[in-house]
CSV table of C-alpha atoms and ligand atoms in Angstrom, one decimal:
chain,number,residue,atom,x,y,z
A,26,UNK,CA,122.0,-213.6,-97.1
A,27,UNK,CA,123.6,-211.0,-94.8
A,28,UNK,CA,125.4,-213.7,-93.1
A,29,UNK,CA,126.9,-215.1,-96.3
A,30,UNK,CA,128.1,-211.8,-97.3
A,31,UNK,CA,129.4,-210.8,-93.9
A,32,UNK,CA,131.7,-213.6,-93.8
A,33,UNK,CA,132.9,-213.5,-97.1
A,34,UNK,CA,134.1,-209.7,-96.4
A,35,UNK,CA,135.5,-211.2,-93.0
A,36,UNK,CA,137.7,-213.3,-95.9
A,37,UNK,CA,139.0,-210.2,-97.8
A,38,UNK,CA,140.0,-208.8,-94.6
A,39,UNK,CA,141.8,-211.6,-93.5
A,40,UNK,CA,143.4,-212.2,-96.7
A,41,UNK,CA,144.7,-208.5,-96.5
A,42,UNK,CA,146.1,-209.2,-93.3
A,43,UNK,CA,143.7,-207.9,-91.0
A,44,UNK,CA,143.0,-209.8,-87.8
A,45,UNK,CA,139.6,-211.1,-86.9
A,46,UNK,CA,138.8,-210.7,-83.6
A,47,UNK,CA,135.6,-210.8,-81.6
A,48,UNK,CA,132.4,-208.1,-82.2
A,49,UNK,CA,132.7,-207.9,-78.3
A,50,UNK,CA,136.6,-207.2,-78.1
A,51,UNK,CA,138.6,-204.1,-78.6
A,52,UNK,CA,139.1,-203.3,-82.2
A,53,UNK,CA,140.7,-201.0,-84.6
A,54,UNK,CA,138.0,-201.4,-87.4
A,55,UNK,CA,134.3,-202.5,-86.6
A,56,UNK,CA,132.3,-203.3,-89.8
A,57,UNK,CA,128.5,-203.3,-89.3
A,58,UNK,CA,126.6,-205.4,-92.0
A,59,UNK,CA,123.4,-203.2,-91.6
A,60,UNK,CA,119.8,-204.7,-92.4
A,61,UNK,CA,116.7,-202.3,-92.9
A,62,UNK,CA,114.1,-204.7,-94.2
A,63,UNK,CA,112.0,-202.9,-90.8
A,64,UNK,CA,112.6,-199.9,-88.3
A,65,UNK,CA,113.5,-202.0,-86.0
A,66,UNK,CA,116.2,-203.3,-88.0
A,67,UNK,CA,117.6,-199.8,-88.9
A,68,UNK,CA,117.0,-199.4,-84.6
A,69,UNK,CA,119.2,-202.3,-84.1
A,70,UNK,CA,122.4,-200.9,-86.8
A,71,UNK,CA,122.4,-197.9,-85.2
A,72,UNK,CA,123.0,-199.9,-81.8
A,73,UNK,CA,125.3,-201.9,-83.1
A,74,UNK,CA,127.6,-198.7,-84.2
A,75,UNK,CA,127.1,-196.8,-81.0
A,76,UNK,CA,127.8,-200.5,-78.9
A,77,UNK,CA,130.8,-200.3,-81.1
A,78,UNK,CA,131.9,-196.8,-80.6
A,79,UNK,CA,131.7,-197.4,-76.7
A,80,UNK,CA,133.7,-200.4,-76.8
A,81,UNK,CA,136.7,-198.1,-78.8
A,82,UNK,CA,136.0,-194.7,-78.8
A,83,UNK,CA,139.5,-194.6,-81.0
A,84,UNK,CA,137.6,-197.1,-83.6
A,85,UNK,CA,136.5,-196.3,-87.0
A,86,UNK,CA,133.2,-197.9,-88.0
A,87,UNK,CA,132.6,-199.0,-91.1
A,88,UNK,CA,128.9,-199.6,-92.1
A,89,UNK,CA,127.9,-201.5,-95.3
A,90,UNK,CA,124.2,-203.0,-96.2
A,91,UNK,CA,121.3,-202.0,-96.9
A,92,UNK,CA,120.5,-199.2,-94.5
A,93,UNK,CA,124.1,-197.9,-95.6
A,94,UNK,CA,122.7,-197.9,-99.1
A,95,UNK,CA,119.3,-196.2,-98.0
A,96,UNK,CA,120.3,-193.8,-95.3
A,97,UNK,CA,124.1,-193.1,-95.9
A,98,UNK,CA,123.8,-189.4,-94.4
A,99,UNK,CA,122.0,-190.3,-91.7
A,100,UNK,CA,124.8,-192.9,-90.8
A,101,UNK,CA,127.8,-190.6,-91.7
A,102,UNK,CA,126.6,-188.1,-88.7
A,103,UNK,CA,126.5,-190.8,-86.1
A,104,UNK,CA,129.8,-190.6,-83.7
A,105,UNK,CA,132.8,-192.7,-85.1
A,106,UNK,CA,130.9,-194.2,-88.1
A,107,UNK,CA,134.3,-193.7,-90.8
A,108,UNK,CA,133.3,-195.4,-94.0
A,109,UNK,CA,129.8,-195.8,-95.3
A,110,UNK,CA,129.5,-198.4,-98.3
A,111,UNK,CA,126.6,-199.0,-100.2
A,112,UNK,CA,125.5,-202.4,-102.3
A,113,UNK,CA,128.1,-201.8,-105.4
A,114,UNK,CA,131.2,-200.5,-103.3
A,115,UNK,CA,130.8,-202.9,-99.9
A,116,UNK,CA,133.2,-205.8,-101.2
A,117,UNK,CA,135.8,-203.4,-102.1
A,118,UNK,CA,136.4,-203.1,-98.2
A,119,UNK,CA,140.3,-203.7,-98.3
A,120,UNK,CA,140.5,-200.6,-100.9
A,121,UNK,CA,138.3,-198.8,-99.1
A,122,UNK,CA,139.8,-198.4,-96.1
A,123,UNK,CA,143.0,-198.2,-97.7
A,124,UNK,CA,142.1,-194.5,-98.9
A,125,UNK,CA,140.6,-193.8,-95.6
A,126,UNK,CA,144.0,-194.5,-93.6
A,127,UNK,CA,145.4,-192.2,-96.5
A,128,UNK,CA,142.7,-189.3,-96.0
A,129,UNK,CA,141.6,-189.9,-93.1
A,130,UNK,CA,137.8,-188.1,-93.2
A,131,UNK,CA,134.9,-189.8,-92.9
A,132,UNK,CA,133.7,-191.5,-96.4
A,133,UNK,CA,130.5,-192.5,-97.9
A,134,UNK,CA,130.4,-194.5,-101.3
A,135,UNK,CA,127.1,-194.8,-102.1
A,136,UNK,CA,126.2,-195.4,-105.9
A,137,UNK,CA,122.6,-195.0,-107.6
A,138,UNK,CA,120.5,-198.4,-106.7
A,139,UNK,CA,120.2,-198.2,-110.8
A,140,UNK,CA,124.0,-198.5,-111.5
A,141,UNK,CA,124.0,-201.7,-109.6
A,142,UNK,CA,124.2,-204.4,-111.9
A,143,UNK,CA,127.2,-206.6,-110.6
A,144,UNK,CA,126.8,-210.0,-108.5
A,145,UNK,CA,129.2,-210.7,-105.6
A,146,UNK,CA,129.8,-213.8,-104.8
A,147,UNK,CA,129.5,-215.0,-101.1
A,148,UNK,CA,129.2,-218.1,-99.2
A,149,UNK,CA,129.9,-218.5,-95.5
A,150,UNK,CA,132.3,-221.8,-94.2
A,151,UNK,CA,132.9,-221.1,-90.7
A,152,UNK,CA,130.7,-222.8,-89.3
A,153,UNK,CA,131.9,-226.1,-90.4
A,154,UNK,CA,128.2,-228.1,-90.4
A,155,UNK,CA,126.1,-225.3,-92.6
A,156,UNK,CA,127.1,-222.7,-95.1
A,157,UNK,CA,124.5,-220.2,-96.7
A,158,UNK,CA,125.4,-220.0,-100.0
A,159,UNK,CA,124.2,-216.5,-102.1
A,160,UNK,CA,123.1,-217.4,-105.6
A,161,UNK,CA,121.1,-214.3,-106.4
A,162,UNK,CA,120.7,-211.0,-105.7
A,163,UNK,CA,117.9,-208.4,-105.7
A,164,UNK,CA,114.5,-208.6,-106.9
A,165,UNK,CA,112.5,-207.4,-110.0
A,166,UNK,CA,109.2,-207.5,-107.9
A,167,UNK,CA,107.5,-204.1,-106.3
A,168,UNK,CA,105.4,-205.6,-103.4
A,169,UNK,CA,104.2,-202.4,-101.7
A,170,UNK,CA,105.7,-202.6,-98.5
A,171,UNK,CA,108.7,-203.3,-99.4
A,172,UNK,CA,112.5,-201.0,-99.7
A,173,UNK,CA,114.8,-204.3,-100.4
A,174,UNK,CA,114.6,-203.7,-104.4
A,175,UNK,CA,115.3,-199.7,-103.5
A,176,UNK,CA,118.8,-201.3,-101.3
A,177,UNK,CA,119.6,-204.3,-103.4
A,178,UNK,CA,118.5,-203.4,-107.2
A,179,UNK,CA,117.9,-205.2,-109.7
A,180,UNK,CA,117.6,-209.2,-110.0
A,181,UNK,CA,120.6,-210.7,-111.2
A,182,UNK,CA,122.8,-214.4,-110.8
A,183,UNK,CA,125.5,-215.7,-111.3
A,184,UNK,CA,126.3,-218.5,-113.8
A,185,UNK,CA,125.5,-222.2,-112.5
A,186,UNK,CA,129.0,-223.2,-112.8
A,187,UNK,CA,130.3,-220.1,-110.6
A,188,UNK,CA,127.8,-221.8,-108.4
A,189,UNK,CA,128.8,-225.0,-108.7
A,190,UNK,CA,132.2,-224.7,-107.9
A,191,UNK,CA,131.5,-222.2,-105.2
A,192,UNK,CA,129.5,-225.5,-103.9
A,193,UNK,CA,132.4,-227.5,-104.4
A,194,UNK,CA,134.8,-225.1,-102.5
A,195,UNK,CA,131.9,-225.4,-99.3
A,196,UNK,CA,132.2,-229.3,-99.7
A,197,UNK,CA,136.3,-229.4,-99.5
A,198,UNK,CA,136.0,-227.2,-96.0
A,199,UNK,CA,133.9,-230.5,-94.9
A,200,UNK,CA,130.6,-228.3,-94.9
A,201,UNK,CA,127.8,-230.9,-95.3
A,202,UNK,CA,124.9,-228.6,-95.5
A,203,UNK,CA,124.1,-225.7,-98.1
A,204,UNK,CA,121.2,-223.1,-97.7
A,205,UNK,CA,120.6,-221.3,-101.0
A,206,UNK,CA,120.1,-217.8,-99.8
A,207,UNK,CA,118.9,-215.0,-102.3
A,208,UNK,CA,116.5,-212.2,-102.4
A,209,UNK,CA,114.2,-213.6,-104.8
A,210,UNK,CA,115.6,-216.9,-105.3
A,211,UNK,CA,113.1,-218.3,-107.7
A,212,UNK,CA,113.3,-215.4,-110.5
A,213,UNK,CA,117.2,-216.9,-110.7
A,214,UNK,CA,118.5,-216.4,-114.0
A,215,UNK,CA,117.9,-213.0,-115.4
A,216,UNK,CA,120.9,-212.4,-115.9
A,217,UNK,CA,122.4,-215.9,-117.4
A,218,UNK,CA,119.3,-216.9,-119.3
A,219,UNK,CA,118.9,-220.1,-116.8
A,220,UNK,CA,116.3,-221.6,-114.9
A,221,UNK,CA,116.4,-221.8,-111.1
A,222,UNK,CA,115.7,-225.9,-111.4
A,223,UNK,CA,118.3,-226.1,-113.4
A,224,UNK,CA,120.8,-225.0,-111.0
A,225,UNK,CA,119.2,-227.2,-108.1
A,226,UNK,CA,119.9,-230.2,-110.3
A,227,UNK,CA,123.5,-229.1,-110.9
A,228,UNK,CA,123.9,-228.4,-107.1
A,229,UNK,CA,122.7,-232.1,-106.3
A,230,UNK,CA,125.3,-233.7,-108.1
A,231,UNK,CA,128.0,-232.2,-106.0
A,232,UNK,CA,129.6,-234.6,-104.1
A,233,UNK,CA,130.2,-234.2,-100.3
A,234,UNK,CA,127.4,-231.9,-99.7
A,235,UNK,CA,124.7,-234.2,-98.6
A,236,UNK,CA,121.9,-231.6,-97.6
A,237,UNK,CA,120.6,-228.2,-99.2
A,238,UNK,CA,117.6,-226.7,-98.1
A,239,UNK,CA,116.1,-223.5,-100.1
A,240,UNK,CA,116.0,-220.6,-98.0
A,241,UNK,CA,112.8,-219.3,-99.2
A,242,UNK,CA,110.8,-219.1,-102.2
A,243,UNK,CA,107.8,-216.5,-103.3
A,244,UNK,CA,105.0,-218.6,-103.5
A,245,UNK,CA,104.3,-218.4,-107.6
A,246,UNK,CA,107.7,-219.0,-108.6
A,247,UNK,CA,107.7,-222.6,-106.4
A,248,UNK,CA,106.6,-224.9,-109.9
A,249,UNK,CA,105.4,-228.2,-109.9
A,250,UNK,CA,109.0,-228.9,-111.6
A,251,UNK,CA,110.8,-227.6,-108.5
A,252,UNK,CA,108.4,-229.3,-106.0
A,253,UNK,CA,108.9,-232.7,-107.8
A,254,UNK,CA,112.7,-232.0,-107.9
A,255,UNK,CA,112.9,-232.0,-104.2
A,256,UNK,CA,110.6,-234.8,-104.1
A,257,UNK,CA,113.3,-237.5,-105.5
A,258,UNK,CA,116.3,-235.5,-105.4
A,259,UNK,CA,119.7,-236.7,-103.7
A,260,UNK,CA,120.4,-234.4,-101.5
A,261,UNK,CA,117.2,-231.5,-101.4
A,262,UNK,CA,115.6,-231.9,-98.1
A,263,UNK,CA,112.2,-231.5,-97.7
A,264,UNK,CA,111.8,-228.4,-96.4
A,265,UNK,CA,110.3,-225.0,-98.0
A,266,UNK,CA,109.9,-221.8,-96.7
A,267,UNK,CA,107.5,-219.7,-98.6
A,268,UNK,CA,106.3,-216.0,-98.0
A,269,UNK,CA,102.9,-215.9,-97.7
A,270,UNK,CA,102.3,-212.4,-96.3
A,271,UNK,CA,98.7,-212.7,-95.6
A,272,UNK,CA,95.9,-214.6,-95.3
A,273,UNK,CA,93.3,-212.4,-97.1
A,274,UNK,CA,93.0,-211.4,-101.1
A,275,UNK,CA,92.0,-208.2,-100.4
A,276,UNK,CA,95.0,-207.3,-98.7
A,277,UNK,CA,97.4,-209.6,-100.9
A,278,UNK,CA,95.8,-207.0,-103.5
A,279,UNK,CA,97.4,-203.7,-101.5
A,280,UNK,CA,100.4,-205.5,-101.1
A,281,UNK,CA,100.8,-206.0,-104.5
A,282,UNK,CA,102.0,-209.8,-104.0
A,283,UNK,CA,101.5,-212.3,-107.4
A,284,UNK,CA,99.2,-214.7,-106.3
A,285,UNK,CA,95.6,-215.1,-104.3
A,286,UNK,CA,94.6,-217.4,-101.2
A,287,UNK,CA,93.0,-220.4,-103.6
A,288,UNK,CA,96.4,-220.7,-105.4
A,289,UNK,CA,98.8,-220.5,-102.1
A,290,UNK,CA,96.3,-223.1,-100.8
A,291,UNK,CA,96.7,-225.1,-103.5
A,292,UNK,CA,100.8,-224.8,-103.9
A,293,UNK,CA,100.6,-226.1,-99.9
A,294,UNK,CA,98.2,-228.9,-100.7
A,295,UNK,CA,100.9,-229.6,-103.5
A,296,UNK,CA,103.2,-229.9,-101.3
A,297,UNK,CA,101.4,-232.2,-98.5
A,298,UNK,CA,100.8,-234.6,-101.5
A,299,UNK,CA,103.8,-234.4,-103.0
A,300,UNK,CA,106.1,-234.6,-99.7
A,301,UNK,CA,103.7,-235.9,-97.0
A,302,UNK,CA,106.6,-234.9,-93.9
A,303,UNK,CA,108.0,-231.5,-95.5
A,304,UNK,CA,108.1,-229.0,-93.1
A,305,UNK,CA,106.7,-225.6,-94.1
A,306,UNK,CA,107.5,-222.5,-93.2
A,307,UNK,CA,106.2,-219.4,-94.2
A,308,UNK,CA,106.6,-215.4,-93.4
A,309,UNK,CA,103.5,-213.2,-92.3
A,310,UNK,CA,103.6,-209.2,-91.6
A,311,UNK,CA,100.9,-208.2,-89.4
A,312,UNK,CA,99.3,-204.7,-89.4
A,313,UNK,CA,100.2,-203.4,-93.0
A,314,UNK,CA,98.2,-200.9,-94.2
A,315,UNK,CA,94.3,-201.6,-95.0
A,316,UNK,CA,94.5,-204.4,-92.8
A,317,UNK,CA,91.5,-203.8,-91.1
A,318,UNK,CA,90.3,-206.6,-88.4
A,319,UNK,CA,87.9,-208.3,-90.1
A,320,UNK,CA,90.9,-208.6,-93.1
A,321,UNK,CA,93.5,-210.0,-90.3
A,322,UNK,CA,90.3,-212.2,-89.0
A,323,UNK,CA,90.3,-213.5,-92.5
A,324,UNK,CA,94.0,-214.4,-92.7
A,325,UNK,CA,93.8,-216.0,-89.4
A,326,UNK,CA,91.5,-218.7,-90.5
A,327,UNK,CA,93.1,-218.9,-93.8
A,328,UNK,CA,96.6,-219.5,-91.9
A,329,UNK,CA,95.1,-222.0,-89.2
A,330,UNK,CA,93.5,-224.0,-91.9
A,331,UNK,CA,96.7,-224.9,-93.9
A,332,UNK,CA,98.2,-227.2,-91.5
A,333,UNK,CA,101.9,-225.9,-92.2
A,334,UNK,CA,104.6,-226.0,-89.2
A,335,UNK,CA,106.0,-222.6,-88.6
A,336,UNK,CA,104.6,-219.0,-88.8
A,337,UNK,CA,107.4,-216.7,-89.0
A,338,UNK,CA,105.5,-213.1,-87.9
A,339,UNK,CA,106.2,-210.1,-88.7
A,340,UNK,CA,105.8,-206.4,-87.6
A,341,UNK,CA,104.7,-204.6,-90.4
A,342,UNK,CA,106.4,-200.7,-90.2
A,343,UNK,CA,106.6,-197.9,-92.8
A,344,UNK,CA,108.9,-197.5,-94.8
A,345,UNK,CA,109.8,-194.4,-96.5
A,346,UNK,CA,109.3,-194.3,-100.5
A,347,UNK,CA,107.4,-197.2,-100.4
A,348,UNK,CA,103.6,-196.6,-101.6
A,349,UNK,CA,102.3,-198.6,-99.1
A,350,UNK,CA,102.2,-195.4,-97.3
A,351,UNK,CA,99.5,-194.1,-99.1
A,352,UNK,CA,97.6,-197.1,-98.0
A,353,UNK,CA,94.0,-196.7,-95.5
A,354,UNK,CA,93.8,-197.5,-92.8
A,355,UNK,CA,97.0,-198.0,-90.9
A,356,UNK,CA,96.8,-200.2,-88.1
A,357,UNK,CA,97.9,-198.8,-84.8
A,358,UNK,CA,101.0,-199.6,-82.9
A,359,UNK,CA,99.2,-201.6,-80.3
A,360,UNK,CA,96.9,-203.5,-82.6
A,361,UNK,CA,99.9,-204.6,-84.6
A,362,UNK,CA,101.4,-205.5,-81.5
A,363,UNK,CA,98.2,-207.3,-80.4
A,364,UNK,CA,98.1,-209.5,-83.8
A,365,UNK,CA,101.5,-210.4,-83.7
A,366,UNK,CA,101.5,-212.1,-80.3
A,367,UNK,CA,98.4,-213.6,-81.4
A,368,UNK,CA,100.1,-215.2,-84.2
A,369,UNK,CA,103.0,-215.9,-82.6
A,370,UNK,CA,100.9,-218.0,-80.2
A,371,UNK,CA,99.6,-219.6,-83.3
A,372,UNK,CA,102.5,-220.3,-84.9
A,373,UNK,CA,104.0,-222.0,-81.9
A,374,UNK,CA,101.0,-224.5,-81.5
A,375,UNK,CA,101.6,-225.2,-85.2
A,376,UNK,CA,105.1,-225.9,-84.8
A,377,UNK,CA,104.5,-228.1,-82.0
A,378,UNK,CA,101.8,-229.9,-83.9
A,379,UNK,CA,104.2,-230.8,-86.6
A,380,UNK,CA,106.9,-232.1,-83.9
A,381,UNK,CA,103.9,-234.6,-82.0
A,382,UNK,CA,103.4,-236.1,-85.7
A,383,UNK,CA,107.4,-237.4,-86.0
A,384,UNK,CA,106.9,-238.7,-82.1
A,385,UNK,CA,108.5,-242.4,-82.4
A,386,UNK,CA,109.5,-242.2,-85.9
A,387,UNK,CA,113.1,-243.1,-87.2
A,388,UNK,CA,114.8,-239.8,-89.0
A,389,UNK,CA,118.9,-238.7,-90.0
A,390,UNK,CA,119.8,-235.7,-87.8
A,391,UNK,CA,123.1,-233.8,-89.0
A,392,UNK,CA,124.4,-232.9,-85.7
A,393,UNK,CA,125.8,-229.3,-85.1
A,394,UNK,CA,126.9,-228.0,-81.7
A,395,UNK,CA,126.9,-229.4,-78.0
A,396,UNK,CA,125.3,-228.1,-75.2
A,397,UNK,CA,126.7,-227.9,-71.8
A,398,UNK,CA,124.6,-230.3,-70.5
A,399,UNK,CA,126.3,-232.5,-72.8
A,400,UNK,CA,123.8,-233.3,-75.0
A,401,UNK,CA,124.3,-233.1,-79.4
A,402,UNK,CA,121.5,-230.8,-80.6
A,403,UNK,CA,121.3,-231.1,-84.8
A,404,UNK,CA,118.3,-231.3,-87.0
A,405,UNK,CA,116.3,-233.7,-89.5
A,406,UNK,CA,116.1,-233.7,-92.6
A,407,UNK,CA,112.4,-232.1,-92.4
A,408,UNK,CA,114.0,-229.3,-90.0
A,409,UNK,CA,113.1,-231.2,-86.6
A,410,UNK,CA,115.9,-229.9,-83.9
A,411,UNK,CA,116.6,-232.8,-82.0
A,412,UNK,CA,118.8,-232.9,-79.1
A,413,UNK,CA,120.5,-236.4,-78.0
A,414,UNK,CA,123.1,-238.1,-76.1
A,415,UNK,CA,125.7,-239.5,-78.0
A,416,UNK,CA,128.7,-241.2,-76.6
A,417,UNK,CA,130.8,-240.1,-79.5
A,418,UNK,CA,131.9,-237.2,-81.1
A,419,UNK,CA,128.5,-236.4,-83.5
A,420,UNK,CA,129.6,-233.4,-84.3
A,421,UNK,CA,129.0,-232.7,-88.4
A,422,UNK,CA,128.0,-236.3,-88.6
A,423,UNK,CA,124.8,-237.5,-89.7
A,424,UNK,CA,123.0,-240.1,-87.9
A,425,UNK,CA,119.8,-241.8,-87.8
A,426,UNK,CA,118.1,-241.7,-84.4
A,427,UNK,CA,114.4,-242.4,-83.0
A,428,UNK,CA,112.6,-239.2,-82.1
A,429,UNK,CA,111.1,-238.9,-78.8
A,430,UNK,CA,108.8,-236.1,-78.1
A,431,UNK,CA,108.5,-234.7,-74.8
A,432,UNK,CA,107.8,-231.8,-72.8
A,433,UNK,CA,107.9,-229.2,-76.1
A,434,UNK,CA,111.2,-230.7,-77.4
A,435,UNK,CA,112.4,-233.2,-79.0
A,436,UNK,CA,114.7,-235.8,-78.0
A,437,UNK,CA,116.8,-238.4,-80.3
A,438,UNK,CA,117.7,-242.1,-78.8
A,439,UNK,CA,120.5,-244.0,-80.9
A,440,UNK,CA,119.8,-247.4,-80.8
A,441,UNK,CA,123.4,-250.3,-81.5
A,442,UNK,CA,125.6,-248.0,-80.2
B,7,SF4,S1,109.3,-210.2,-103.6
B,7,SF4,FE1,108.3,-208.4,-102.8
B,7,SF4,S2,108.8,-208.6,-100.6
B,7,SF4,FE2,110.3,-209.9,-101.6
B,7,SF4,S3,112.1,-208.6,-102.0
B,7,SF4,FE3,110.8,-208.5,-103.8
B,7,SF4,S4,109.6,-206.7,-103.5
B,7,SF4,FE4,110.4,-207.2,-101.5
């Protein structure tokens, strides 16, 4: 999501005239597209604008994003930070810094989280194989843990045929892949009235985009409909990504999520019916509050008995205003730490489970980038990277090969070449 918006206010820069050059380089203007779904990401902004304060002490720093929209004094007092946008103001960048270079005194334009009601568009092109296309925005939802509704607002979308043409625009730069990318993707269309599975059968008529993959989707809002959709669509590939969280009702309970074990269970079991190869993903934080051992214990067996292919873990952290906080017991630093590298190491024997299963089989890779050893490296449709030799340019190209699994990784041989 923050990579679809960063690059479409690299656009309005560059169609004001500004010059792109890179994050590394000496520049006039550095603009940090902050995250704070953690600490850790708020630690890494803050980084970012002292890395870029180093580099050109003469700089100004402008910070957008979600920390910007949370923590906008905090970021004004840090050394050559110049402009601090929040959610509603961050796309007007070009005006922005206009009436800095006029005043020339550090701004912040930071609007109540409950005036924000307007949808930006964004996409991102540049990469020329995959473009992460934003269809909504903010989320309805108040999961315990959680500040994004306190930075992003309010759910909202815009129209399908916004969408559709912004898909169409992605297809004419010879972009062959799409990854919806939204806050809370499957509550699309509070603000237009439609449904989320109507726009995914809009988006699969558009020609020249072959692949679209759902970046990920809260477990109760993934219907039977949308399942069956991806099942015998054109172009969706089978791949979901859905939030579980954790493993154990008692804590989904204090987290405030929509949904119990027996009904994620089920939704996965759905899924392995449905779509025998899809590859699933899903998000767990470890540590929250009230998770007490026997609790992660619990969501540990519940996790290893699902048979999905990728864990992505978690570090839960506090977060201010969140009620979370009021939550017993918190988990100490080092048991967090302790779980998460135990499900890390979980996660990884999952993941290479899934890969053994596609050893020998026949599957399309859209390649992406080259290595310098030469070889293509791309992935399947069901999310398999695959790295091959190819005597050809494969670059953006889509092309069946046999998948040989060895060593951790996974190789593609093209046979007729
Ligand atoms: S669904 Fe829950 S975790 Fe996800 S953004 Fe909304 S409040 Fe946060």
């Amino acid at each position: 999501m923050n990579y679809a918006e960063t690059e479409t206010l690299s656009r309005k820069m560059k169609d004001a005239g500004y010059q792109q050059v890179s994050f590394n380089g000496v520049a006039d203007y550095y603009v940090i597209n902050s995250c704070s779904v953690t600490e850790s990401a708020n630690k890494k902004s803050r980084q970012a604008i002292r890395a870029a304060h180093r580099r050109n002490p003469n700089a100004s720093i402008i910070v957008v994003g979600c920390y910007a929209q949370l923590k906008s004094k905090e970021i004004s007092a840090i050394e050559g930070v110049a402009l601090v946008l929040g959610v509603k103001e961050k796309f007007n960048i070009v005006e922005r810094i206009r009436e800095f270079e006029e005043k020339h005194a550090v701004m912040s334009c930071v609007s109540a989280i409950s005036e924000v009601e307007s949808f930006s568009p964004s996409f991102s092109c540049s990469e020329r194989t995959r473009a992460f296309l934003k269809v909504q925005d903010g989320c309805n939802y108040r999961c315990s843990y959680c500040t994004i509704p306190l930075a992003r607002g309010k759910s909202r979308n815009p129209s399908i045929a916004s969408l559709v043409e912004q898909a169409e625009e992605i297809a004419a730069c010879g972009v062959k892949e799409i990854v919806l990318s939204g806050i809370n993707i499957g509550d699309f269309g509070q603000s237009t009235g439609e449904t989320f599975i109507d726009l995914l059968r809009a988006l699969d008529k558009v020609s020249g985009i072959e692949r679209y993959r759902i970046s990920s989707i809260e477990p109760n809002l993934l219907t039977t409909e949308v399942i069956d959709f991806v099942a015998h669509s054109r172009a969706f590939m089978p791949h979901f990504h859905i939030p579980l969280q954790c493993g154990c009702d008692e804590v989904l309970r204090l987290m405030r999520r929509r949904y119990n074990t027996d009904f994620f269970r089920k939704k996965i079991e759905e899924v392995h019916s449905k779509i025998p190869d899809a590859f699933i993903g899903m998000d767990v934080m470890v540590g929250s509050m009230g998770e007490t051992d026997e609790y992660f214990r619990k969501s540990y067996n519940f996790i290893e008995s699902l048979g999905i292919s990728f864990v992505h873990v978690f570090t839960y952290s506090e977060r201010e205003q969140t009620d979370a906080l009021k939550i017993k017991p918190h988990v100490q630093e080092s048991v967090r730490t302790a779980r998460s590298v135990e499900l890390h190491a979980l996660s990884e024997k999952m993941h290479q489970d899934f890969y053994k299963k596609f050893d020998g089989q026949i599957r399309p890779v859209l390649f992406e980038t080259k290595t310098k050893d030469g070889l293509y490296v791309g992935f399947t449709d069901n999310y398999i990277r695959v790295q091959a030799k190819i005597p050809y340019n494969a670059r953006n190209q889509i092309i069946a090969v046999e998948l040989q699994y060895k060593d951790g990784c996974m190789y593609g041989v093209i046979h007729n070449v």
